[in-house]
Coordinates of C-alpha atoms and ligand atoms in Angstrom, one line a residue:
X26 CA -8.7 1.4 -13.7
X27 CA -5.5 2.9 -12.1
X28 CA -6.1 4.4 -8.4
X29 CA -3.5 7.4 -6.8
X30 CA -2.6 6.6 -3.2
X31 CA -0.7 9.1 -2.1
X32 CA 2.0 7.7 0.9
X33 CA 2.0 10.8 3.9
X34 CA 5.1 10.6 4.9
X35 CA 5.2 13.2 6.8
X36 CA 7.0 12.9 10.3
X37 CA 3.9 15.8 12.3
X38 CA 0.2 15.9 12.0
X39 CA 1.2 19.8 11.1
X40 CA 2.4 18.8 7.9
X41 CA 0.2 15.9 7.3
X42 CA -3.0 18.6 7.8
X43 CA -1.1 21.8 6.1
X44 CA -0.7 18.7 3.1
X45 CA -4.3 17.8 2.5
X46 CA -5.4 21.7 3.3
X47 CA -5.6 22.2 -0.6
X48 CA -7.1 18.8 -1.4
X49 CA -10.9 19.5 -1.4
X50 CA -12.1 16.5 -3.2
X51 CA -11.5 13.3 -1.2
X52 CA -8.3 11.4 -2.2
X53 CA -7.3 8.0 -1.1
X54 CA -3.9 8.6 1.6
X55 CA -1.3 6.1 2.6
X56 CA -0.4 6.2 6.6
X57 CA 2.6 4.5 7.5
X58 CA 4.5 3.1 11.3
X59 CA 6.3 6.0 11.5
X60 CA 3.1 8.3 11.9
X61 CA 0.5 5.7 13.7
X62 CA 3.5 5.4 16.5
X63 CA 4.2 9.1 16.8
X64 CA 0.3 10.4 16.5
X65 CA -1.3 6.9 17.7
X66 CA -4.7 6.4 16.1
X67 CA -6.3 10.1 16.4
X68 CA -3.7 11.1 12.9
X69 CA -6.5 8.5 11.1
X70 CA -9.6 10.3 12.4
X71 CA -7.7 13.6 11.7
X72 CA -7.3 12.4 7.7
X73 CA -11.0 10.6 7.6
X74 CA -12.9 14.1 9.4
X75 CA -11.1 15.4 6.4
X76 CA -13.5 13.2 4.1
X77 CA -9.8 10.9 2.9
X78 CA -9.8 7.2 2.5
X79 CA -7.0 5.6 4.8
X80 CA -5.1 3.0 4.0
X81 CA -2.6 1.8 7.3
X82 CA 0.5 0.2 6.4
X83 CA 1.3 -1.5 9.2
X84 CA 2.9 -4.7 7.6
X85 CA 1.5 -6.7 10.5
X86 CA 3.7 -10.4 10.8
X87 CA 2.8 -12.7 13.9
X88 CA 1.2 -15.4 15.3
X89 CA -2.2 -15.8 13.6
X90 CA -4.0 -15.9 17.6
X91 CA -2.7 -11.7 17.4
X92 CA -3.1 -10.9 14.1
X93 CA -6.5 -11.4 14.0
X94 CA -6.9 -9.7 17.2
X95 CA -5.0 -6.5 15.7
X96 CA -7.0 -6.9 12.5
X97 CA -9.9 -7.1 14.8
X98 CA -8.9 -3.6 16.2
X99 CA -7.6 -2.3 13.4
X100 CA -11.0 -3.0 11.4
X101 CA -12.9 -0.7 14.2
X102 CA -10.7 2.2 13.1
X103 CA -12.4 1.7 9.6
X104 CA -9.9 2.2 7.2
X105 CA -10.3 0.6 3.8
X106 CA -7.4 -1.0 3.5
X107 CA -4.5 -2.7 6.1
X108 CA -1.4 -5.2 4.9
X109 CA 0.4 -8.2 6.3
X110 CA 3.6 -10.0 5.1
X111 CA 2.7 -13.2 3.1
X112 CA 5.9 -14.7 5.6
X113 CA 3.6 -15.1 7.8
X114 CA 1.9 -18.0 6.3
X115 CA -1.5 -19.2 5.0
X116 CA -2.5 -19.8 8.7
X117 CA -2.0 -15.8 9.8
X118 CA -3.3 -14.4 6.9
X119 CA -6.6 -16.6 6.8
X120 CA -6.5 -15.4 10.9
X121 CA -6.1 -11.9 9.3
X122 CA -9.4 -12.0 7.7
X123 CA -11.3 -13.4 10.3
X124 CA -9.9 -10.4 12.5
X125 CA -11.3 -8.0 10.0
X126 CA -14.5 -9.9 9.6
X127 CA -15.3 -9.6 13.3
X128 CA -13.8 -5.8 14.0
X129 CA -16.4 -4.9 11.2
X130 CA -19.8 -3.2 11.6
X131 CA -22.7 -4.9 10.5
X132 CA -23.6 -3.7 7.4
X133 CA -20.1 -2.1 6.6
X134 CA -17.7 -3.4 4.5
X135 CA -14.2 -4.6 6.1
X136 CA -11.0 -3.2 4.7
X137 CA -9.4 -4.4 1.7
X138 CA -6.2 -6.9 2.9
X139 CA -3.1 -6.5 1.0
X140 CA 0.2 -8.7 1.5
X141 CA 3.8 -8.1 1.4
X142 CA 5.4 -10.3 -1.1
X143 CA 9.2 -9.0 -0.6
X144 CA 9.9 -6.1 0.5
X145 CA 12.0 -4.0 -2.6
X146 CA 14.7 -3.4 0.0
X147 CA 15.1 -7.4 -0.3
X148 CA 17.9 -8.6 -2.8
X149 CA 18.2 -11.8 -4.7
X150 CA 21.9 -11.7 -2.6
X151 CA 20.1 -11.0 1.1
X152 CA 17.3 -13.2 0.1
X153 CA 19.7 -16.7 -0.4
X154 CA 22.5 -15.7 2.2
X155 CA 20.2 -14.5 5.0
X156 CA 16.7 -15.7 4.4
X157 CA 18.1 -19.0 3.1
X158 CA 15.4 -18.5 0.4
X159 CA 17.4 -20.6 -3.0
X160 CA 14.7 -19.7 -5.6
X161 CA 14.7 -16.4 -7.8
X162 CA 13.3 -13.4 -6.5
X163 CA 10.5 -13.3 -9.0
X164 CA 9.8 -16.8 -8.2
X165 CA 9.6 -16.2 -4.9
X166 CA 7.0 -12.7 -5.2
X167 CA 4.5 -15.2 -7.7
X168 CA 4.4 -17.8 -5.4
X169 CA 3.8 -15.7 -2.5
X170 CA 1.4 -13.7 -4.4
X171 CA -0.8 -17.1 -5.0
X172 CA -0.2 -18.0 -1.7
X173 CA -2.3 -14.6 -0.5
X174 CA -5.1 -15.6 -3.5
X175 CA -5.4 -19.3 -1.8
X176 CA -5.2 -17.8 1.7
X177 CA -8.2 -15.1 0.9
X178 CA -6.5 -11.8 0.7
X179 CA -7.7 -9.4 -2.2
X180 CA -3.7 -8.6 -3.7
X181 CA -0.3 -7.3 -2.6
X182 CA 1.7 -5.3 -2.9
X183 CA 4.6 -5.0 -5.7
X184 CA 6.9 -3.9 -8.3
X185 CA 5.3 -2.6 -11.2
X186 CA 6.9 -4.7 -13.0
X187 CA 5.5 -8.0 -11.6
X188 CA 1.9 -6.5 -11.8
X189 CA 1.1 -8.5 -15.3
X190 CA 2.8 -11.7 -14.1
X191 CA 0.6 -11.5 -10.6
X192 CA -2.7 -10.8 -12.6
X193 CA -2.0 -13.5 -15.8
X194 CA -1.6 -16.2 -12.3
X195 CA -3.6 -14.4 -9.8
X196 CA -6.7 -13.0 -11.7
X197 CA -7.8 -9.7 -12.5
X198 CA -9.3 -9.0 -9.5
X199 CA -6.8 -9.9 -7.4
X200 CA -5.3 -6.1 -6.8
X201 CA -1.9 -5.1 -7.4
X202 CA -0.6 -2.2 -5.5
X203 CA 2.3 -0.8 -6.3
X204 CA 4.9 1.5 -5.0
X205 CA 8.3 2.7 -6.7
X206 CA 6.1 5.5 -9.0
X207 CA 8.4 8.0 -10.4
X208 CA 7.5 10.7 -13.2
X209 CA 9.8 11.7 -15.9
X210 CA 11.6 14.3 -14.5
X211 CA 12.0 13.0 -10.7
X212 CA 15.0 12.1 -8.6
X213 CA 15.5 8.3 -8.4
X214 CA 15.4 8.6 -5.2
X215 CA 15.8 5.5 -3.0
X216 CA 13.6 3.4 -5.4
X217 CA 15.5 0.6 -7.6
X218 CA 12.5 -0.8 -10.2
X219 CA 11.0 2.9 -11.0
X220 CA 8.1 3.3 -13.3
X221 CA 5.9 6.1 -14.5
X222 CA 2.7 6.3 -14.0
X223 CA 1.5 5.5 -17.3
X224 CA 3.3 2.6 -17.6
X225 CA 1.8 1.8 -14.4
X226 CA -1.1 1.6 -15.6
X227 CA -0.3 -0.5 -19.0
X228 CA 1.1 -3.4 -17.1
X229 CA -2.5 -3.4 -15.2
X230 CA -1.3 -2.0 -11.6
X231 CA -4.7 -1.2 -9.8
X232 CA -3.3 1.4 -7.3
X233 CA -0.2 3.1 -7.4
X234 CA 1.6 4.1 -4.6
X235 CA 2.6 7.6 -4.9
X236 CA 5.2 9.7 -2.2
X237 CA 7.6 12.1 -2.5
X238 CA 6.5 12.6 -6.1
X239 CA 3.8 14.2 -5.3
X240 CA 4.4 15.5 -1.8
X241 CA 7.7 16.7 -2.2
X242 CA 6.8 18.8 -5.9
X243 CA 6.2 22.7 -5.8
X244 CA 2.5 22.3 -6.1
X245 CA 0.9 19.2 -4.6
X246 CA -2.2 19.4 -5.8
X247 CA -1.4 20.3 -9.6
X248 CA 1.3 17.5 -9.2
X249 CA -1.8 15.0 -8.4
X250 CA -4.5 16.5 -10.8
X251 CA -1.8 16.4 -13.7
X252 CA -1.2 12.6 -12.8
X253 CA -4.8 11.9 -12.5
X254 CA -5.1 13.1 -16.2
X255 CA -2.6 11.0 -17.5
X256 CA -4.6 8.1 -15.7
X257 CA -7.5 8.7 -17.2
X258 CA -6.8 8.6 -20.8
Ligands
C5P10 O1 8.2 8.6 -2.0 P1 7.9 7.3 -2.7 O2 7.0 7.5 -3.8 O3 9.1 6.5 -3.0 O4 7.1 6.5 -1.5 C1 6.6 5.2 -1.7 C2 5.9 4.7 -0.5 O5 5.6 3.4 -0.7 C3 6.6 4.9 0.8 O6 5.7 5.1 1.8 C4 7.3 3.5 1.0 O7 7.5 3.2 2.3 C5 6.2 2.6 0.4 N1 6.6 1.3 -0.1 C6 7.7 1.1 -1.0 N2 8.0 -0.1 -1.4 C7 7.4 -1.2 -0.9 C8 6.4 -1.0 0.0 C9 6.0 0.2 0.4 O8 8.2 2.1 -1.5 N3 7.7 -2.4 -1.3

C-alpha cells in the first residue's frame, strides 16, 4: 500500500496551523530544517496536539558517538519516522538505531529510520568531479540502499524510479519513500525524475512524498482526498 506524506513547507507555524485547520482526519506530515530551526521542537507538538503523524527530516550525518545521542533525543520527541545520510556509514547508522532504541519509551515503538541515498540535487557530473564517486549514479543509490538494509535501517529515501530496483535487492519490506511527486497538470517545478502518483504506486513506492502539489493547489484538502482515491484503486 501507497502512503501520502505531505512535506509542510511552510516558512511560520501560522501557515503550518491555518494548513492542517481543514484536515480533520489525521494525516501523516513531513517537517523539514527549515521549520525545526525557526520554531525549535514546540512546531512538532503543535502538528501531533493536532492528532498528525510527524516525520522530521533532519538528514542527520556525523560521528556515530552524536548521532545516536541526537536519535536518542530525537526518539523522546516521538515522531514516527527521522532520516540519516547512508554517507555516513554502517557504523553511524547502526549508532542511529541504538539512539532510537534508548530515546524510546518502554512499550512504544521507536521511529521508523529512513536513509539518504543521494540527494536528487546530486548529478552523475558533481558526483565524479566533486565527490570523487567513479561508479553510476544508480549504482551508487542500490548499493547504498543495501548498505542501510545490512546496517538495520527500515528504507530510504528515493526516486520513484529506483523504487522497484531497491525492493527486487532490498526486500519488500524494506520502505521506499519517495519524493519528486507531481500530478498531471503541475508545474515541474524544481524536481528533475517527476512521477505521478499512480505510477508511484505501480513501481511499489511505500510513501510518497507530496509538497507543493498539494499545498500550493486551490483547495488542499480536495487536492489530498482526490490523490488518496487514485491510491486506493
Ligand atoms: O514540493 P515538492 O513535492 O517538490 O516537495 C518535495 C519534498 O520532498 C520537499 O520537502 C523536499 O525537500 C523533499 N525531498 C526531495 N527530494 C529528496 C529528498 C527530499 O524533494 N531527495
Amino acid at each position: 500500500m501507497s502512503e501520502v506524506i505531505v512535506a509542510l513547507d511552510f516558512s511560520t507555524e501560522k501557515e503550518v496551523v491555518r494548513f492542517l485547520r481543514d484536515f480533520h482526519e489525521p494525516i501523516y506530515t513531513k517537517v523539514g530544517m527549515e521549520l525545526l530551526y525557526a520554531y525549535g521542537p514546540q512546531i512538532i507538538d503543535v502538528i501531533q496536539s493536532l492528532g498528525h503523524q510527524v516525520f522530521l527530516d533532519l538528514k542527520l550525518h556525523d560521528i556515530p558517538n552524536t548521532v545516536q545521542s541526537a536519535m536518542k533525543n530525537l526518539a523522546r520527541l516521538e515522531v514516527d519516522m527521522v532520516n540519516v545520510h547512508v554517507a555516513g556509514g554502517s557504523k553511524m547508522m547502526e549508532a542511529a538505531i541504538e539512539g532510537l532504541e534508548s530515546g524510546t519509551r518502554p512499550g512504544m515503538q521507536r521511529p521508523t529510520c529512513i536513509a539518504v541515498t543521494q540527494l536528487t540535487s546530486t548529478s552523475q557530473e558533481m558526483m565524479q568531479n566533486e565527490l570523487l564517486i567513479a561508479n553510476s549514479l544508480d549504482e551508487v543509490v542500490l548499493e547504498y540502499a543495501k548498505l542501510a538494509k545490512n546496517s538495520h535501517l527500515d528504507g530510504v529515501v528515493c526516486s520513484v524510479h529506483e523504487a522497484k530496483a531497491i525492493h527486487a535487492n532490498c526486500g519488500n519490506d524494506f520502505l521506499t519513500i519517495t519524493p519528486g511527486i507531481r500530478l498531471a497538470n503541475d508545474s515541474v517545478d524544481d524536481q528533475v525524475r517527476i512521477a505521478t502518483p499512480v505510477y508511484a504506486k505501480e513501481q511499489g513506492s511505500d510513501y510518497l512524498v507530496i509538497g507543493r502539489s498539494i499545498t500550493q493547489s486551490e483547495n488542499p484538502l480536495e487536492t489530498y482526498q482526490n490523490i488518496q482515491k487514485m491510491l486506493s484503486v
